[in-house]
mmCIF file of C-alpha atoms in Angstrom:
data_model
loop_
_atom_site.group_PDB
_atom_site.id
_atom_site.type_symbol
_atom_site.label_atom_id
_atom_site.label_comp_id
_atom_site.label_asym_id
_atom_site.label_seq_id
_atom_site.Cartn_x
_atom_site.Cartn_y
_atom_site.Cartn_z
ATOM 1 C CA UNK A 22 -16.422 -5.810 12.396
ATOM 2 C CA UNK A 23 -17.633 -1.981 11.749
ATOM 3 C CA UNK A 24 -15.364 -0.883 13.692
ATOM 4 C CA UNK A 25 -12.609 -1.916 11.324
ATOM 5 C CA UNK A 26 -13.902 -0.462 7.980
ATOM 6 C CA UNK A 27 -11.911 2.128 9.236
ATOM 7 C CA UNK A 28 -9.188 1.338 10.507
ATOM 8 C CA UNK A 29 -5.842 1.146 8.623
ATOM 9 C CA UNK A 30 -5.361 -2.637 8.909
ATOM 10 C CA UNK A 31 -8.526 -3.377 7.449
ATOM 11 C CA UNK A 32 -8.222 -1.332 4.755
ATOM 12 C CA UNK A 33 -4.944 -3.311 3.238
ATOM 13 C CA UNK A 34 -6.498 -6.589 4.086
ATOM 14 C CA UNK A 35 -7.850 -7.937 0.688
ATOM 15 C CA UNK A 36 -11.428 -7.460 2.248
ATOM 16 C CA UNK A 37 -10.501 -3.567 2.680
ATOM 17 C CA UNK A 38 -9.712 -3.815 -0.659
ATOM 18 C CA UNK A 39 -12.294 -5.113 -1.586
ATOM 19 C CA UNK A 40 -14.569 -2.375 -0.201
ATOM 20 C CA UNK A 41 -12.888 0.580 -1.403
ATOM 21 C CA UNK A 42 -13.316 -0.986 -5.207
ATOM 22 C CA UNK A 43 -17.320 -0.896 -4.381
ATOM 23 C CA UNK A 44 -16.654 2.296 -3.103
ATOM 24 C CA UNK A 45 -16.285 3.449 -6.945
ATOM 25 C CA UNK A 46 -19.615 1.677 -7.764
ATOM 26 C CA UNK A 47 -21.308 -1.248 -8.235
ATOM 27 C CA UNK A 48 -18.798 -4.015 -9.738
ATOM 28 C CA UNK A 49 -18.950 -7.889 -10.534
ATOM 29 C CA UNK A 50 -16.705 -11.029 -9.269
ATOM 30 C CA UNK A 51 -14.478 -10.944 -12.419
ATOM 31 C CA UNK A 52 -14.387 -7.334 -11.997
ATOM 32 C CA UNK A 53 -12.796 -7.203 -8.227
ATOM 33 C CA UNK A 54 -10.766 -10.629 -9.049
ATOM 34 C CA UNK A 55 -9.042 -8.992 -11.951
ATOM 35 C CA UNK A 56 -8.006 -5.535 -10.383
ATOM 36 C CA UNK A 57 -7.600 -7.324 -7.140
ATOM 37 C CA UNK A 58 -5.088 -9.989 -8.692
ATOM 38 C CA UNK A 59 -7.021 -12.803 -7.001
ATOM 39 C CA UNK A 60 -9.840 -15.383 -7.264
ATOM 40 C CA UNK A 61 -13.426 -15.279 -8.237
ATOM 41 C CA UNK A 62 -13.739 -17.814 -6.024
ATOM 42 C CA UNK A 63 -11.215 -16.060 -2.811
ATOM 43 C CA UNK A 64 -13.768 -12.553 -3.963
ATOM 44 C CA UNK A 65 -16.829 -14.464 -3.391
ATOM 45 C CA UNK A 66 -15.512 -15.759 -0.155
ATOM 46 C CA UNK A 67 -14.815 -12.772 1.403
ATOM 47 C CA UNK A 68 -18.203 -10.731 -0.354
ATOM 48 C CA UNK A 69 -19.850 -13.546 1.717
ATOM 49 C CA UNK A 70 -17.810 -12.373 4.777
ATOM 50 C CA UNK A 71 -18.355 -8.955 4.042
ATOM 51 C CA UNK A 72 -21.977 -9.510 3.491
ATOM 52 C CA UNK A 73 -22.712 -11.720 6.387
ATOM 53 C CA UNK A 74 -21.279 -8.179 8.570
ATOM 54 C CA UNK A 75 -23.606 -6.126 7.150
ATOM 55 C CA UNK A 76 -21.026 -4.175 5.557
ATOM 56 C CA UNK A 77 -21.473 -5.003 2.000
ATOM 57 C CA UNK A 78 -25.121 -6.206 0.291
ATOM 58 C CA UNK A 79 -25.635 -8.138 -3.474
ATOM 59 C CA UNK A 80 -27.244 -6.387 -5.902
ATOM 60 C CA UNK A 81 -28.505 -7.634 -9.239
ATOM 61 C CA UNK A 82 -28.463 -11.565 -10.832
ATOM 62 C CA UNK A 83 -26.862 -13.814 -10.856
ATOM 63 C CA UNK A 84 -24.933 -13.940 -14.775
ATOM 64 C CA UNK A 85 -22.903 -16.157 -17.178
ATOM 65 C CA UNK A 86 -24.405 -19.555 -18.748
ATOM 66 C CA UNK A 87 -26.469 -20.655 -15.029
ATOM 67 C CA UNK A 88 -29.794 -21.736 -16.288
ATOM 68 C CA UNK A 89 -33.198 -19.295 -15.378
ATOM 69 C CA UNK A 90 -34.343 -18.633 -12.161
ATOM 70 C CA UNK A 91 -38.061 -20.166 -12.243
ATOM 71 C CA UNK A 92 -40.832 -18.175 -11.073
ATOM 72 C CA UNK A 93 -44.057 -19.274 -9.549
ATOM 73 C CA UNK A 94 -46.991 -17.421 -10.484
#
């Protein structure tokens, strides 16, 4: 898939547009959803596929109203 990252077809796809946005700096799912006019769930699905293919990697932790993680120790 990494060969596709430079292709015009990929650049015009939703995943290509996400990668272009991320090249400008870190973005949240909400930032991407708003700027690309997609749902948060659609962005998460595309990010999961891009991460699986080694094109992007997740940084930071979950934000929002979720319960905090509990660490052993």
